[in-house]
């Protein structure tokens, strides 16, 4: 097939009037027939319709075509259709060439029929020249290991793990904190229904713990990933808890005797925990962890531990695991207002963040559910909430945190108002984004309760001697400047990418968007896939979202990944990098340029050569451009194929 | 008087030929969006699709000029949005070299342009094409264009 | 012995000391490296005639001792002579050292097994040009020449009858003779990028003419010198401050001369750049000799510059050169070889420098001075440190 004289068929689509109305399609087809190796042309009303595809297949059979060109719309949507059509009729799908005369001609030169037609002829000529050089390619596949890794055990990761586990796949659920549960475990209630967060999350955590297909690896981190779709080798660091988790019963006797008190991360540093501690009462696994940095080696815990679980000499353990697919659900951070002292945070005692407020509100929190202000531990009467802190702000992050902060403020004002009706609440907002199901109702409920909403971005916060704060803002609905005195001010901080997102971005070679969250393969049509085959993303790692969305995302990621697991093999694209060993001088430039680690230099001295791991290649072609010798080529985008297009943009001395 | 070129274009004035390289994910998508949105633009540009702006080899661009391109545009995803981690960033390095070279060669350096266009920026795509075309029209036919080439 | 130390040294062997230049330290050091197994091979220059030498790889210490340098040599592409990873030592002018380092960046030379013994250089002359110069300027028969040296800005030839014939270099270069054009504007005289830098500048007093000034630049430099001392082949004494100052002064003076030459030769093109380059390259016959000799190019027979261009192209400019301009903009070390070999006398080095100079300045990248990746092949733009 490779050495066959090209016999090219050109099919020009009218796309109804979309193309036919603005381009002389028959003239394009007639012109194509004058070009070398073109043996058949046809104008179709709709090439992509069944009838149009049938015309291609008939053309292939009757004229013994071995190259097909469709001049129609965009390869970004219709290339798979025509490739499949060609394949059915015996033409290699990679010897099909798509010429876009709709988005490139008819739609953008609607009032220049001649210009559009002339350009369409040029584009078809370029396509034909390229098509002559196209080589038949076979798509290969690799087997998929049946083990699964989920990185991050917040609500999205837990949901993914449960779904994988329930479908019968063995799951490694890696969590950097000592317990699974993630952010949601720290919330008091969740909007819009105001369920007790841990009351609904707790059972889910227990479900994860009980699922015999899920191996929880808490207090562990992924440090390296090698391999490719279906065949990843993941290095997991198990951080030492300084106790034998098989023996520890989670009785908390150690925590009681420990004399060291340090700020509690779980409680947003309000209140304290011990140096050896149970992360929180509902923790899974329910095991203690010793924070060696703060340990004073008094060994009180060792004496108190009846089970004899304490191991002061524990070392970090690195474990290598083979998995077929990876789901990244590493979550996010709340925006930190401390570095820029937004709205006086860090300067004025009584300015706190939403997450801090959550813990104060929580019955199991540091104040037993009494919201008090930090300066004097008095329960506030008037509370202000500022939305969009660190979001929708050109100085911090321009994006909206998905309405999450709006809803947090609405919910928290409502909860405190319900708890203590004597309190007053002001929410300072730019726009209320209550877009999901039940959100608008929650917003109305808060207003009905008497929460005041002031549309304006506060410009200045000043502190009075008694610790109260004056919030100065324009009420943009009234068009006047207002000064509101509050006892406590809560900042509705936005969501930002965390260190896990950055680490996973570099370890798994996942691109990050301008907002620095991970980028999905497609924001709409592939929202949990990533550009790395076999790696999926769930939850806030790919952008701010709420609990319901994150949970759905977790299930979606598991579902997408299961396609590969259940089939047991993953396709490898045909447009990968290939090397011509004879021309390669082993300069190693490609090794540095490739973001996916496709190339490695192996062998010593005279035997040195570049090994190409095709399965890792995503087909960007950057290496080909970098290769000084031309030893590297990208299949289907070979330099001579591209140059054929370049040369055929132009005509020497007319036709 | 209208003149008719070999491919049948009728135009009142000289129409440059511009070769444009687009990455599959962003700028080619931007071209599609321009089509979807019917953003009109002069028919001067011939787009060649590659997977990533990182694939845009100086050889392609130099060859385009030697073949007769009056201008060369190349475009990819905005920095930070590359589908292949940082291919566009690597493209900017090549661009720096090409730009300096074209400059030293004495080809007006406005004949070569790199611009980032995302898949959603159809209107901007049309704007980039229109503005670049105007720029090239002002500069006139490329001095590297071989005799008799259209 | 530490990096940065400076010494004056000489061969202990009487014969080497008297035959070799400046006390024969380099020859003794190279021979000792072979004898003691520090390296498996040494590259030496074998004289073809008074004005020409070719690089030869040898494992025989006697051959090393027998060889003598020539100021007419040009950089070599080590990888064409030796398998990657071979433990080798080579005497190297700054351009030799720089090209070797550029080859190491391109995976052609294992920098860890290559001992670069740098030699100070004030410039070299083309063999053919030298013969012409002897004929026109000195009125001498090239076959009568027995030796040559540069002293106090004069180029001196010794004839077999024992007479010396001196002409000022400035005068020679004014007439278009003397050092290669590329050597005239080369500002790298002391090979600081080599493992060890050797030369006669800064050798003063009793040792003048009998010792070699050495500066240690790397741990490999320490290794090769200590090896020679331990083998009893070389003796050294710390260089005194006066010597160091004199060496720096000579270097500074040479750099000033180079800067002036740079300004003279690479002054801005007047008129149309395009016409200038089209005219300059019009005679190119696509023979590819310039690519073959280029000591920083790592490509074999197949290369992008040749692969996509053809002699039958009817372009207004050569795609071959355009591609090479881009590829060498950051890496050209200005060694002058392409000009030397061009059969149609295109001043290629001069042209390539015009493209390279602004780029190397912009990136603050000096090729061959250390192992920094060339910006064109780099992954990051250096200035933004992305």
PDB file of N, CA, C and O in Angstrom, chain A residues 74 76 100 103-104 107-112 114 118-119 122 511-512 514 531 593 596 619-621 625 637 639 647 649-651 653 655, chain B residues 6 8-10 17 24-25 28 32 35 38 40-41 43 45-47 49 51 54-55 67-69 80-84 90 148-150:
ATOM      1  N   UNK A  74     -14.491  21.442   9.968  1.00  0.00           N
ATOM      2  CA  UNK A  74     -13.246  21.395  10.748  1.00  0.00           C
ATOM      3  C   UNK A  74     -12.881  19.984  11.215  1.00  0.00           C
ATOM      4  O   UNK A  74     -13.740  19.231  11.667  1.00  0.00           O
ATOM      5  N   UNK A  76     -11.482  19.309  13.774  1.00  0.00           N
ATOM      6  CA  UNK A  76     -11.626  19.227  15.229  1.00  0.00           C
ATOM      7  C   UNK A  76     -12.931  18.543  15.626  1.00  0.00           C
ATOM      8  O   UNK A  76     -13.033  18.000  16.718  1.00  0.00           O
ATOM      9  N   UNK A 100     -10.419  22.388   5.451  1.00  0.00           N
ATOM     10  CA  UNK A 100     -11.509  23.173   6.040  1.00  0.00           C
ATOM     11  C   UNK A 100     -11.847  24.362   5.143  1.00  0.00           C
ATOM     12  O   UNK A 100     -11.118  25.345   5.104  1.00  0.00           O
ATOM     13  N   UNK A 103     -15.031  26.968   7.921  1.00  0.00           N
ATOM     14  CA  UNK A 103     -14.537  27.950   8.896  1.00  0.00           C
ATOM     15  C   UNK A 103     -13.406  28.789   8.312  1.00  0.00           C
ATOM     16  O   UNK A 103     -13.116  29.869   8.788  1.00  0.00           O
ATOM     17  N   UNK A 104     -12.719  28.229   7.294  1.00  0.00           N
ATOM     18  CA  UNK A 104     -11.589  28.947   6.703  1.00  0.00           C
ATOM     19  C   UNK A 104     -11.991  29.750   5.474  1.00  0.00           C
ATOM     20  O   UNK A 104     -11.207  30.559   4.985  1.00  0.00           O
ATOM     21  N   UNK A 107     -17.560  30.854   5.724  1.00  0.00           N
ATOM     22  CA  UNK A 107     -18.111  31.598   6.851  1.00  0.00           C
ATOM     23  C   UNK A 107     -17.374  32.896   7.161  1.00  0.00           C
ATOM     24  O   UNK A 107     -17.902  33.755   7.854  1.00  0.00           O
ATOM     25  N   UNK A 108     -16.148  32.992   6.689  1.00  0.00           N
ATOM     26  CA  UNK A 108     -15.394  34.197   7.056  1.00  0.00           C
ATOM     27  C   UNK A 108     -15.148  35.129   5.869  1.00  0.00           C
ATOM     28  O   UNK A 108     -14.576  36.191   6.027  1.00  0.00           O
ATOM     29  N   UNK A 109     -15.557  34.676   4.675  1.00  0.00           N
ATOM     30  CA  UNK A 109     -15.469  35.566   3.499  1.00  0.00           C
ATOM     31  C   UNK A 109     -16.830  35.563   2.815  1.00  0.00           C
ATOM     32  O   UNK A 109     -16.944  35.302   1.621  1.00  0.00           O
ATOM     33  N   UNK A 110     -17.861  35.844   3.581  1.00  0.00           N
ATOM     34  CA  UNK A 110     -19.221  35.668   3.078  1.00  0.00           C
ATOM     35  C   UNK A 110     -19.554  36.604   1.932  1.00  0.00           C
ATOM     36  O   UNK A 110     -20.416  36.324   1.121  1.00  0.00           O
ATOM     37  N   UNK A 111     -18.885  37.729   1.868  1.00  0.00           N
ATOM     38  CA  UNK A 111     -19.199  38.700   0.816  1.00  0.00           C
ATOM     39  C   UNK A 111     -18.094  38.785  -0.228  1.00  0.00           C
ATOM     40  O   UNK A 111     -17.939  39.773  -0.912  1.00  0.00           O
ATOM     41  N   UNK A 112     -17.307  37.757  -0.324  1.00  0.00           N
ATOM     42  CA  UNK A 112     -16.227  37.725  -1.322  1.00  0.00           C
ATOM     43  C   UNK A 112     -16.184  36.322  -1.912  1.00  0.00           C
ATOM     44  O   UNK A 112     -15.298  35.528  -1.618  1.00  0.00           O
ATOM     45  N   UNK A 114     -15.546  35.197  -4.851  1.00  0.00           N
ATOM     46  CA  UNK A 114     -14.378  34.842  -5.666  1.00  0.00           C
ATOM     47  C   UNK A 114     -13.151  34.626  -4.806  1.00  0.00           C
ATOM     48  O   UNK A 114     -12.398  33.676  -5.007  1.00  0.00           O
ATOM     49  N   UNK A 118     -11.257  31.129  -4.537  1.00  0.00           N
ATOM     50  CA  UNK A 118      -9.827  31.032  -4.850  1.00  0.00           C
ATOM     51  C   UNK A 118      -9.058  30.445  -3.673  1.00  0.00           C
ATOM     52  O   UNK A 118      -8.187  29.592  -3.825  1.00  0.00           O
ATOM     53  N   UNK A 119      -9.427  30.900  -2.479  1.00  0.00           N
ATOM     54  CA  UNK A 119      -8.742  30.392  -1.290  1.00  0.00           C
ATOM     55  C   UNK A 119      -9.057  28.917  -1.097  1.00  0.00           C
ATOM     56  O   UNK A 119      -8.166  28.128  -0.748  1.00  0.00           O
ATOM     57  N   UNK A 122      -6.833  26.950  -3.235  1.00  0.00           N
ATOM     58  CA  UNK A 122      -5.490  26.877  -2.643  1.00  0.00           C
ATOM     59  C   UNK A 122      -5.439  25.840  -1.529  1.00  0.00           C
ATOM     60  O   UNK A 122      -4.524  25.020  -1.450  1.00  0.00           O
ATOM     61  N   UNK A 511      -0.914  20.032  32.331  1.00  0.00           N
ATOM     62  CA  UNK A 511      -0.873  21.479  32.165  1.00  0.00           C
ATOM     63  C   UNK A 511      -1.796  22.171  33.155  1.00  0.00           C
ATOM     64  O   UNK A 511      -2.790  21.599  33.593  1.00  0.00           O
ATOM     65  N   UNK A 512      -1.421  23.389  33.521  1.00  0.00           N
ATOM     66  CA  UNK A 512      -2.282  24.167  34.397  1.00  0.00           C
ATOM     67  C   UNK A 512      -2.733  25.414  33.656  1.00  0.00           C
ATOM     68  O   UNK A 512      -2.026  25.946  32.823  1.00  0.00           O
ATOM     69  N   UNK A 514      -4.414  29.415  33.300  1.00  0.00           N
ATOM     70  CA  UNK A 514      -3.930  30.699  33.805  1.00  0.00           C
ATOM     71  C   UNK A 514      -4.331  30.911  35.267  1.00  0.00           C
ATOM     72  O   UNK A 514      -3.690  31.660  35.984  1.00  0.00           O
ATOM     73  N   UNK A 531      -4.811  15.760  29.654  1.00  0.00           N
ATOM     74  CA  UNK A 531      -4.014  15.543  28.453  1.00  0.00           C
ATOM     75  C   UNK A 531      -3.085  14.345  28.605  1.00  0.00           C
ATOM     76  O   UNK A 531      -2.491  13.905  27.640  1.00  0.00           O
ATOM     77  N   UNK A 593      13.740  18.515  25.885  1.00  0.00           N
ATOM     78  CA  UNK A 593      12.583  19.231  25.352  1.00  0.00           C
ATOM     79  C   UNK A 593      11.268  18.534  25.666  1.00  0.00           C
ATOM     80  O   UNK A 593      10.238  19.180  25.798  1.00  0.00           O
ATOM     81  N   UNK A 596       7.182  14.911  28.500  1.00  0.00           N
ATOM     82  CA  UNK A 596       6.585  13.647  28.948  1.00  0.00           C
ATOM     83  C   UNK A 596       7.612  12.540  29.208  1.00  0.00           C
ATOM     84  O   UNK A 596       7.240  11.434  29.557  1.00  0.00           O
ATOM     85  N   UNK A 619       2.238  13.442  21.092  1.00  0.00           N
ATOM     86  CA  UNK A 619       2.144  13.924  19.719  1.00  0.00           C
ATOM     87  C   UNK A 619       2.161  15.422  19.541  1.00  0.00           C
ATOM     88  O   UNK A 619       1.475  15.945  18.683  1.00  0.00           O
ATOM     89  N   UNK A 620       2.957  16.142  20.349  1.00  0.00           N
ATOM     90  CA  UNK A 620       2.999  17.596  20.159  1.00  0.00           C
ATOM     91  C   UNK A 620       3.989  17.971  19.070  1.00  0.00           C
ATOM     92  O   UNK A 620       3.833  18.984  18.401  1.00  0.00           O
ATOM     93  N   UNK A 621       5.035  17.163  18.915  1.00  0.00           N
ATOM     94  CA  UNK A 621       6.008  17.426  17.857  1.00  0.00           C
ATOM     95  C   UNK A 621       7.094  18.415  18.215  1.00  0.00           C
ATOM     96  O   UNK A 621       7.919  18.764  17.377  1.00  0.00           O
ATOM     97  N   UNK A 625      10.872  19.613  16.129  1.00  0.00           N
ATOM     98  CA  UNK A 625      11.364  20.953  15.844  1.00  0.00           C
ATOM     99  C   UNK A 625      12.740  21.159  16.468  1.00  0.00           C
ATOM    100  O   UNK A 625      13.607  21.794  15.890  1.00  0.00           O
ATOM    101  N   UNK A 637       2.576  14.307  10.910  1.00  0.00           N
ATOM    102  CA  UNK A 637       2.941  15.717  10.808  1.00  0.00           C
ATOM    103  C   UNK A 637       4.427  15.799  10.473  1.00  0.00           C
ATOM    104  O   UNK A 637       5.182  16.570  11.059  1.00  0.00           O
ATOM    105  N   UNK A 639       7.865  16.604   8.611  1.00  0.00           N
ATOM    106  CA  UNK A 639       8.278  17.905   8.075  1.00  0.00           C
ATOM    107  C   UNK A 639       7.955  18.022   6.590  1.00  0.00           C
ATOM    108  O   UNK A 639       7.481  19.058   6.130  1.00  0.00           O
ATOM    109  N   UNK A 647       4.635  24.789   0.408  1.00  0.00           N
ATOM    110  CA  UNK A 647       5.007  25.032  -0.999  1.00  0.00           C
ATOM    111  C   UNK A 647       3.770  25.227  -1.866  1.00  0.00           C
ATOM    112  O   UNK A 647       3.797  25.970  -2.841  1.00  0.00           O
ATOM    113  N   UNK A 649       0.996  26.615  -1.105  1.00  0.00           N
ATOM    114  CA  UNK A 649       0.244  27.853  -0.914  1.00  0.00           C
ATOM    115  C   UNK A 649       0.405  28.697  -2.180  1.00  0.00           C
ATOM    116  O   UNK A 649      -0.472  29.436  -2.584  1.00  0.00           O
ATOM    117  N   UNK A 650       1.542  28.522  -2.833  1.00  0.00           N
ATOM    118  CA  UNK A 650       1.925  29.423  -3.924  1.00  0.00           C
ATOM    119  C   UNK A 650       1.872  28.719  -5.274  1.00  0.00           C
ATOM    120  O   UNK A 650       1.990  27.506  -5.364  1.00  0.00           O
ATOM    121  N   UNK A 651       1.725  29.520  -6.297  1.00  0.00           N
ATOM    122  CA  UNK A 651       1.708  29.003  -7.660  1.00  0.00           C
ATOM    123  C   UNK A 651       2.775  29.735  -8.454  1.00  0.00           C
ATOM    124  O   UNK A 651       2.899  30.957  -8.350  1.00  0.00           O
ATOM    125  N   UNK A 653       3.932  31.317 -11.647  1.00  0.00           N
ATOM    126  CA  UNK A 653       3.512  31.847 -12.951  1.00  0.00           C
ATOM    127  C   UNK A 653       2.148  31.404 -13.407  1.00  0.00           C
ATOM    128  O   UNK A 653       1.929  31.157 -14.588  1.00  0.00           O
ATOM    129  N   UNK A 655      -1.420  28.913 -13.395  1.00  0.00           N
ATOM    130  CA  UNK A 655      -1.723  27.481 -13.321  1.00  0.00           C
ATOM    131  C   UNK A 655      -1.019  26.681 -14.401  1.00  0.00           C
ATOM    132  O   UNK A 655      -0.816  27.140 -15.491  1.00  0.00           O
TER     133      UNK A 655
ATOM    134  N   UNK B   6      -4.123  34.266 -11.072  1.00  0.00           N
ATOM    135  CA  UNK B   6      -4.167  32.912 -11.624  1.00  0.00           C
ATOM    136  C   UNK B   6      -5.257  32.062 -10.980  1.00  0.00           C
ATOM    137  O   UNK B   6      -5.860  31.217 -11.626  1.00  0.00           O
ATOM    138  N   UNK B   8      -7.960  33.147  -9.854  1.00  0.00           N
ATOM    139  CA  UNK B   8      -9.289  33.687 -10.120  1.00  0.00           C
ATOM    140  C   UNK B   8      -9.737  34.760  -9.154  1.00  0.00           C
ATOM    141  O   UNK B   8     -10.874  35.167  -9.166  1.00  0.00           O
ATOM    142  N   UNK B   9      -8.828  35.207  -8.269  1.00  0.00           N
ATOM    143  CA  UNK B   9      -9.242  36.247  -7.340  1.00  0.00           C
ATOM    144  C   UNK B   9      -9.414  37.564  -8.087  1.00  0.00           C
ATOM    145  O   UNK B   9      -8.536  37.980  -8.840  1.00  0.00           O
ATOM    146  N   UNK B  10     -10.532  38.166  -7.887  1.00  0.00           N
ATOM    147  CA  UNK B  10     -10.718  39.487  -8.458  1.00  0.00           C
ATOM    148  C   UNK B  10     -10.574  40.477  -7.335  1.00  0.00           C
ATOM    149  O   UNK B  10     -11.206  40.346  -6.309  1.00  0.00           O
ATOM    150  N   UNK B  17      -0.221  37.178   0.246  1.00  0.00           N
ATOM    151  CA  UNK B  17      -0.444  35.788   0.655  1.00  0.00           C
ATOM    152  C   UNK B  17       0.310  35.558   1.959  1.00  0.00           C
ATOM    153  O   UNK B  17       1.522  35.779   2.038  1.00  0.00           O
ATOM    154  N   UNK B  24      -3.366  22.901  17.009  1.00  0.00           N
ATOM    155  CA  UNK B  24      -4.670  22.233  16.903  1.00  0.00           C
ATOM    156  C   UNK B  24      -5.646  22.682  17.973  1.00  0.00           C
ATOM    157  O   UNK B  24      -6.833  22.821  17.722  1.00  0.00           O
ATOM    158  N   UNK B  25      -5.118  22.929  19.181  1.00  0.00           N
ATOM    159  CA  UNK B  25      -6.013  23.032  20.332  1.00  0.00           C
ATOM    160  C   UNK B  25      -6.565  24.428  20.546  1.00  0.00           C
ATOM    161  O   UNK B  25      -7.733  24.579  20.850  1.00  0.00           O
ATOM    162  N   UNK B  28      -6.165  26.987  16.126  1.00  0.00           N
ATOM    163  CA  UNK B  28      -7.025  26.422  15.085  1.00  0.00           C
ATOM    164  C   UNK B  28      -8.474  26.430  15.571  1.00  0.00           C
ATOM    165  O   UNK B  28      -9.399  26.683  14.804  1.00  0.00           O
ATOM    166  N   UNK B  32     -11.788  28.208  14.039  1.00  0.00           N
ATOM    167  CA  UNK B  32     -13.132  27.613  13.973  1.00  0.00           C
ATOM    168  C   UNK B  32     -14.164  28.539  14.620  1.00  0.00           C
ATOM    169  O   UNK B  32     -15.262  28.717  14.100  1.00  0.00           O
ATOM    170  N   UNK B  35     -15.069  31.232  12.434  1.00  0.00           N
ATOM    171  CA  UNK B  35     -16.031  30.768  11.440  1.00  0.00           C
ATOM    172  C   UNK B  35     -17.429  30.693  12.012  1.00  0.00           C
ATOM    173  O   UNK B  35     -18.385  31.237  11.450  1.00  0.00           O
ATOM    174  N   UNK B  38     -18.942  33.890  12.352  1.00  0.00           N
ATOM    175  CA  UNK B  38     -18.990  34.629  11.075  1.00  0.00           C
ATOM    176  C   UNK B  38     -18.205  35.939  11.161  1.00  0.00           C
ATOM    177  O   UNK B  38     -18.645  36.974  10.666  1.00  0.00           O
ATOM    178  N   UNK B  40     -15.856  38.198   9.787  1.00  0.00           N
ATOM    179  CA  UNK B  40     -15.312  38.355   8.441  1.00  0.00           C
ATOM    180  C   UNK B  40     -13.872  38.851   8.481  1.00  0.00           C
ATOM    181  O   UNK B  40     -13.487  39.614   9.364  1.00  0.00           O
ATOM    182  N   UNK B  41     -13.103  38.412   7.525  1.00  0.00           N
ATOM    183  CA  UNK B  41     -11.694  38.760   7.462  1.00  0.00           C
ATOM    184  C   UNK B  41     -11.234  38.632   6.017  1.00  0.00           C
ATOM    185  O   UNK B  41     -11.864  37.931   5.222  1.00  0.00           O
ATOM    186  N   UNK B  43      -9.383  37.348   2.672  1.00  0.00           N
ATOM    187  CA  UNK B  43      -9.007  35.967   2.305  1.00  0.00           C
ATOM    188  C   UNK B  43      -7.530  35.837   1.974  1.00  0.00           C
ATOM    189  O   UNK B  43      -7.170  35.302   0.942  1.00  0.00           O
ATOM    190  N   UNK B  45      -5.090  34.632   4.187  1.00  0.00           N
ATOM    191  CA  UNK B  45      -4.334  33.710   5.036  1.00  0.00           C
ATOM    192  C   UNK B  45      -4.579  32.255   4.649  1.00  0.00           C
ATOM    193  O   UNK B  45      -5.705  31.859   4.378  1.00  0.00           O
ATOM    194  N   UNK B  46      -3.522  31.475   4.578  1.00  0.00           N
ATOM    195  CA  UNK B  46      -3.642  30.029   4.345  1.00  0.00           C
ATOM    196  C   UNK B  46      -3.149  29.334   5.614  1.00  0.00           C
ATOM    197  O   UNK B  46      -1.971  29.430   5.943  1.00  0.00           O
ATOM    198  N   UNK B  47      -4.073  28.660   6.261  1.00  0.00           N
ATOM    199  CA  UNK B  47      -3.735  28.074   7.555  1.00  0.00           C
ATOM    200  C   UNK B  47      -3.181  26.659   7.406  1.00  0.00           C
ATOM    201  O   UNK B  47      -3.715  25.848   6.653  1.00  0.00           O
ATOM    202  N   UNK B  49      -2.267  23.479   9.865  1.00  0.00           N
ATOM    203  CA  UNK B  49      -2.510  23.030  11.230  1.00  0.00           C
ATOM    204  C   UNK B  49      -1.400  22.089  11.687  1.00  0.00           C
ATOM    205  O   UNK B  49      -1.051  21.149  10.975  1.00  0.00           O
ATOM    206  N   UNK B  51       0.020  20.205  15.606  1.00  0.00           N
ATOM    207  CA  UNK B  51      -0.603  19.871  16.888  1.00  0.00           C
ATOM    208  C   UNK B  51      -0.309  20.907  17.966  1.00  0.00           C
ATOM    209  O   UNK B  51      -1.129  21.177  18.820  1.00  0.00           O
ATOM    210  N   UNK B  54       4.748  24.421  19.552  1.00  0.00           N
ATOM    211  CA  UNK B  54       6.109  23.908  19.722  1.00  0.00           C
ATOM    212  C   UNK B  54       6.609  23.155  18.496  1.00  0.00           C
ATOM    213  O   UNK B  54       7.799  22.939  18.324  1.00  0.00           O
ATOM    214  N   UNK B  55       5.673  22.732  17.606  1.00  0.00           N
ATOM    215  CA  UNK B  55       6.059  22.019  16.389  1.00  0.00           C
ATOM    216  C   UNK B  55       6.469  22.982  15.280  1.00  0.00           C
ATOM    217  O   UNK B  55       6.903  22.568  14.213  1.00  0.00           O
ATOM    218  N   UNK B  67       9.388  30.588  -0.422  1.00  0.00           N
ATOM    219  CA  UNK B  67       8.408  30.195  -1.433  1.00  0.00           C
ATOM    220  C   UNK B  67       7.595  31.392  -1.915  1.00  0.00           C
ATOM    221  O   UNK B  67       6.962  31.315  -2.958  1.00  0.00           O
ATOM    222  N   UNK B  68       7.566  32.441  -1.108  1.00  0.00           N
ATOM    223  CA  UNK B  68       6.849  33.623  -1.585  1.00  0.00           C
ATOM    224  C   UNK B  68       5.859  34.223  -0.611  1.00  0.00           C
ATOM    225  O   UNK B  68       5.061  35.082  -0.986  1.00  0.00           O
ATOM    226  N   UNK B  69       5.880  33.775   0.645  1.00  0.00           N
ATOM    227  CA  UNK B  69       4.946  34.338   1.618  1.00  0.00           C
ATOM    228  C   UNK B  69       5.259  35.817   1.836  1.00  0.00           C
ATOM    229  O   UNK B  69       6.416  36.190   2.004  1.00  0.00           O
ATOM    230  N   UNK B  80       0.767  29.394  29.427  1.00  0.00           N
ATOM    231  CA  UNK B  80       0.099  28.831  30.596  1.00  0.00           C
ATOM    232  C   UNK B  80      -1.032  27.884  30.212  1.00  0.00           C
ATOM    233  O   UNK B  80      -1.445  27.056  31.014  1.00  0.00           O
ATOM    234  N   UNK B  81      -1.505  28.001  28.957  1.00  0.00           N
ATOM    235  CA  UNK B  81      -2.645  27.173  28.547  1.00  0.00           C
ATOM    236  C   UNK B  81      -2.263  26.052  27.590  1.00  0.00           C
ATOM    237  O   UNK B  81      -3.128  25.409  27.024  1.00  0.00           O
ATOM    238  N   UNK B  82      -0.955  25.838  27.399  1.00  0.00           N
ATOM    239  CA  UNK B  82      -0.557  24.862  26.388  1.00  0.00           C
ATOM    240  C   UNK B  82      -1.101  23.487  26.726  1.00  0.00           C
ATOM    241  O   UNK B  82      -1.027  23.031  27.865  1.00  0.00           O
ATOM    242  N   UNK B  83      -1.635  22.846  25.695  1.00  0.00           N
ATOM    243  CA  UNK B  83      -2.148  21.489  25.824  1.00  0.00           C
ATOM    244  C   UNK B  83      -1.021  20.507  26.137  1.00  0.00           C
ATOM    245  O   UNK B  83      -1.245  19.438  26.688  1.00  0.00           O
ATOM    246  N   UNK B  84       0.184  20.888  25.765  1.00  0.00           N
ATOM    247  CA  UNK B  84       1.339  20.007  25.971  1.00  0.00           C
ATOM    248  C   UNK B  84       2.303  20.626  26.990  1.00  0.00           C
ATOM    249  O   UNK B  84       3.505  20.691  26.756  1.00  0.00           O
ATOM    250  N   UNK B  90       8.228  27.075  24.473  1.00  0.00           N
ATOM    251  CA  UNK B  90       9.401  26.716  23.665  1.00  0.00           C
ATOM    252  C   UNK B  90       9.331  27.406  22.307  1.00  0.00           C
ATOM    253  O   UNK B  90      10.353  27.765  21.725  1.00  0.00           O
ATOM    254  N   UNK B 148       7.508  35.737 -10.453  1.00  0.00           N
ATOM    255  CA  UNK B 148       6.399  35.008 -11.076  1.00  0.00           C
ATOM    256  C   UNK B 148       5.557  34.180 -10.141  1.00  0.00           C
ATOM    257  O   UNK B 148       4.753  33.373 -10.584  1.00  0.00           O
ATOM    258  N   UNK B 149       5.761  34.362  -8.854  1.00  0.00           N
ATOM    259  CA  UNK B 149       4.977  33.556  -7.914  1.00  0.00           C
ATOM    260  C   UNK B 149       3.764  34.347  -7.433  1.00  0.00           C
ATOM    261  O   UNK B 149       3.862  35.532  -7.146  1.00  0.00           O
ATOM    262  N   UNK B 150       2.621  33.646  -7.402  1.00  0.00           N
ATOM    263  CA  UNK B 150       1.453  34.279  -6.801  1.00  0.00           C
ATOM    264  C   UNK B 150       0.945  33.413  -5.667  1.00  0.00           C
ATOM    265  O   UNK B 150       1.217  32.233  -5.620  1.00  0.00           O
TER     266      UNK B 150
END
